Amino acid sequence: QVQLVESGGGLVQAGGSLRLSCAASGRTFSRHAMGWFRQAPGKEREFVAAITSSGAYTDYADSVKGRFTISRDNGKNTLYLQMNSLKPEDTAVYYCALRLADYCLGVGCYRRKSSYDYWGQGTQVTVSS
């Protein structure tokens, strides 16, 4: 059984930084692509960033490109999201997700919620203005 546990969320002022972590268990973490998504109140869950098993390929939503960095430590079975220059519109619950297949064919494949097989419970990020 796959378990994904996010941590690192909290309250931060605009312009500040946070680093989210996602601890994975139950699968060989290093074999799987991973993603971060977020969901603000009243909105649909949206793609934030994705990374392949080796870390060789990453993808970012336009809204976070240049501010957020996705990374992973396969030795620690942990996924990270470094968030800098945070804005109030980044306020949301952040979820990590695991894709059983590392490859993902088609444009935008890693950006689709349906491309992922397991999800964490989420961690709240609140950015005050």
Short mmCIF file of C-alpha atoms in Angstrom, two decimals:
data_model
loop_
_atom_site.label_atom_id
_atom_site.label_comp_id
_atom_site.label_asym_id
_atom_site.label_seq_id
_atom_site.Cartn_x
_atom_site.Cartn_y
_atom_site.Cartn_z
CA GLN A 1 0.00 0.00 0.00
CA VAL A 2 1.41 3.35 -1.04
CA GLN A 3 1.49 6.08 1.56
CA LEU A 4 2.34 9.69 0.79
CA VAL A 5 2.64 12.13 3.68
CA GLU A 6 3.11 15.84 3.05
CA SER A 7 4.62 18.26 5.55
CA GLY A 8 6.10 21.72 5.70
CA GLY A 9 3.02 23.83 5.11
CA GLY A 10 2.16 26.83 7.23
CA LEU A 11 1.49 30.55 7.33
CA VAL A 12 3.99 32.86 5.64
CA GLN A 13 4.02 36.48 4.55
CA ALA A 14 4.04 37.43 0.91
CA GLY A 15 7.57 37.30 -0.45
CA GLY A 16 8.55 34.56 1.96
CA SER A 17 9.58 30.96 1.38
CA LEU A 18 8.50 27.48 2.40
CA ARG A 19 9.75 24.00 1.60
CA LEU A 20 7.24 21.21 1.36
CA SER A 21 8.20 17.58 1.77
CA CYS A 22 6.41 14.39 0.76
CA ALA A 23 7.56 11.16 2.38
CA ALA A 24 6.70 8.06 0.35
CA SER A 25 6.45 4.45 1.44
CA GLY A 26 5.08 1.20 0.08
CA ARG A 27 6.69 1.38 -3.36
CA THR A 28 10.18 1.68 -4.77
CA PHE A 29 10.13 5.47 -4.80
CA SER A 30 13.01 5.79 -7.25
CA ARG A 31 11.00 4.11 -10.02
CA HIS A 32 8.13 6.57 -10.12
CA ALA A 33 7.37 10.00 -11.46
CA MET A 34 5.99 12.40 -8.87
CA GLY A 35 3.96 15.56 -8.94
CA TRP A 36 2.72 18.43 -6.81
CA PHE A 37 -0.79 19.81 -7.17
CA ARG A 38 -2.72 22.41 -5.20
CA GLN A 39 -6.33 23.26 -4.51
CA ALA A 40 -7.57 26.64 -3.35
CA PRO A 41 -11.00 27.05 -1.73
CA GLY A 42 -13.75 26.85 -4.30
CA LYS A 43 -11.36 25.92 -7.10
CA GLU A 44 -10.35 22.74 -8.84
CA ARG A 45 -7.12 20.98 -8.02
CA GLU A 46 -4.41 22.26 -10.33
CA PHE A 47 -0.98 21.16 -11.46
CA VAL A 48 2.06 22.79 -9.88
CA ALA A 49 5.14 20.74 -10.79
CA ALA A 50 6.28 17.27 -11.80
CA ILE A 51 9.53 15.31 -11.84
CA THR A 52 10.56 12.02 -13.39
CA SER A 53 12.07 9.18 -11.39
CA SER A 54 15.68 10.24 -11.96
CA GLY A 55 14.97 13.95 -11.72
CA ALA A 56 16.20 14.44 -15.27
CA TYR A 57 12.92 16.01 -16.41
CA THR A 58 10.84 18.58 -14.58
CA ASP A 59 7.76 20.54 -15.55
CA TYR A 60 6.14 23.58 -13.95
CA ALA A 61 2.91 25.46 -14.21
CA ASP A 62 3.44 28.90 -15.70
CA SER A 63 2.17 30.50 -12.50
CA VAL A 64 5.04 29.11 -10.43
CA LYS A 65 7.86 28.88 -12.96
CA GLY A 66 10.95 30.68 -11.70
CA ARG A 67 9.67 30.73 -8.11
CA PHE A 68 9.15 27.07 -7.23
CA THR A 69 11.60 24.18 -7.57
CA ILE A 70 10.67 20.50 -7.45
CA SER A 71 13.32 17.99 -6.43
CA ARG A 72 13.64 14.54 -4.95
CA ASP A 73 16.00 12.49 -2.82
CA ASN A 74 15.57 8.87 -3.86
CA GLY A 75 17.79 7.70 -1.02
CA LYS A 76 15.35 9.23 1.46
CA ASN A 77 12.16 8.40 -0.48
CA THR A 78 11.23 12.05 -0.30
CA LEU A 79 9.88 14.61 -2.74
CA TYR A 80 10.36 18.34 -2.17
CA LEU A 81 8.86 21.59 -3.35
CA GLN A 82 10.89 24.71 -2.60
CA MET A 83 8.59 27.73 -2.83
CA ASN A 84 10.12 31.21 -2.98
CA SER A 85 8.64 34.66 -3.54
CA LEU A 86 5.29 33.41 -2.34
CA LYS A 87 2.16 35.32 -3.26
CA PRO A 88 -1.30 35.37 -1.66
CA GLU A 89 -2.63 33.53 -4.72
CA ASP A 90 -0.38 30.59 -3.82
CA THR A 91 -2.63 29.93 -0.82
CA ALA A 92 -3.99 26.40 -1.15
CA VAL A 93 -3.78 22.86 0.09
CA TYR A 94 -0.78 21.26 -1.58
CA TYR A 95 -0.84 17.58 -2.52
CA CYS A 96 1.88 15.25 -3.71
CA ALA A 97 1.05 12.48 -6.12
CA LEU A 98 2.77 9.35 -7.40
CA ARG A 99 2.57 7.95 -10.90
CA LEU A 100 3.25 4.22 -11.19
CA ALA A 101 4.74 4.59 -14.67
CA ASP A 102 7.73 6.90 -14.98
CA TYR A 103 7.08 7.80 -18.61
CA CYS A 104 4.08 9.85 -19.60
CA LEU A 105 3.25 10.14 -23.28
CA GLY A 106 1.63 13.15 -24.84
CA VAL A 107 1.87 16.87 -24.38
CA GLY A 108 0.98 17.87 -20.86
CA CYS A 109 0.70 14.32 -19.67
CA TYR A 110 2.42 15.00 -16.34
CA ARG A 111 0.06 17.92 -15.77
CA ARG A 112 -3.11 15.84 -15.67
CA LYS A 113 -4.55 14.66 -12.36
CA SER A 114 -5.62 11.45 -14.06
CA SER A 115 -1.97 10.61 -14.79
CA TYR A 116 -1.31 9.93 -11.09
CA ASP A 117 -2.26 6.82 -9.16
CA TYR A 118 -1.76 7.76 -5.51
CA TRP A 119 -2.27 10.96 -3.56
CA GLY A 120 -1.32 12.33 -0.19
CA GLN A 121 -3.70 14.03 2.23
CA GLY A 122 -2.32 17.50 1.62
CA THR A 123 -0.68 20.28 3.60
CA GLN A 124 -2.09 23.78 3.95
CA VAL A 125 -0.08 26.76 2.72
CA THR A 126 -1.37 30.21 3.57
CA VAL A 127 0.31 33.35 2.25
CA SER A 128 -0.72 36.61 3.89
CA SER A 129 -0.50 39.94 2.11
#
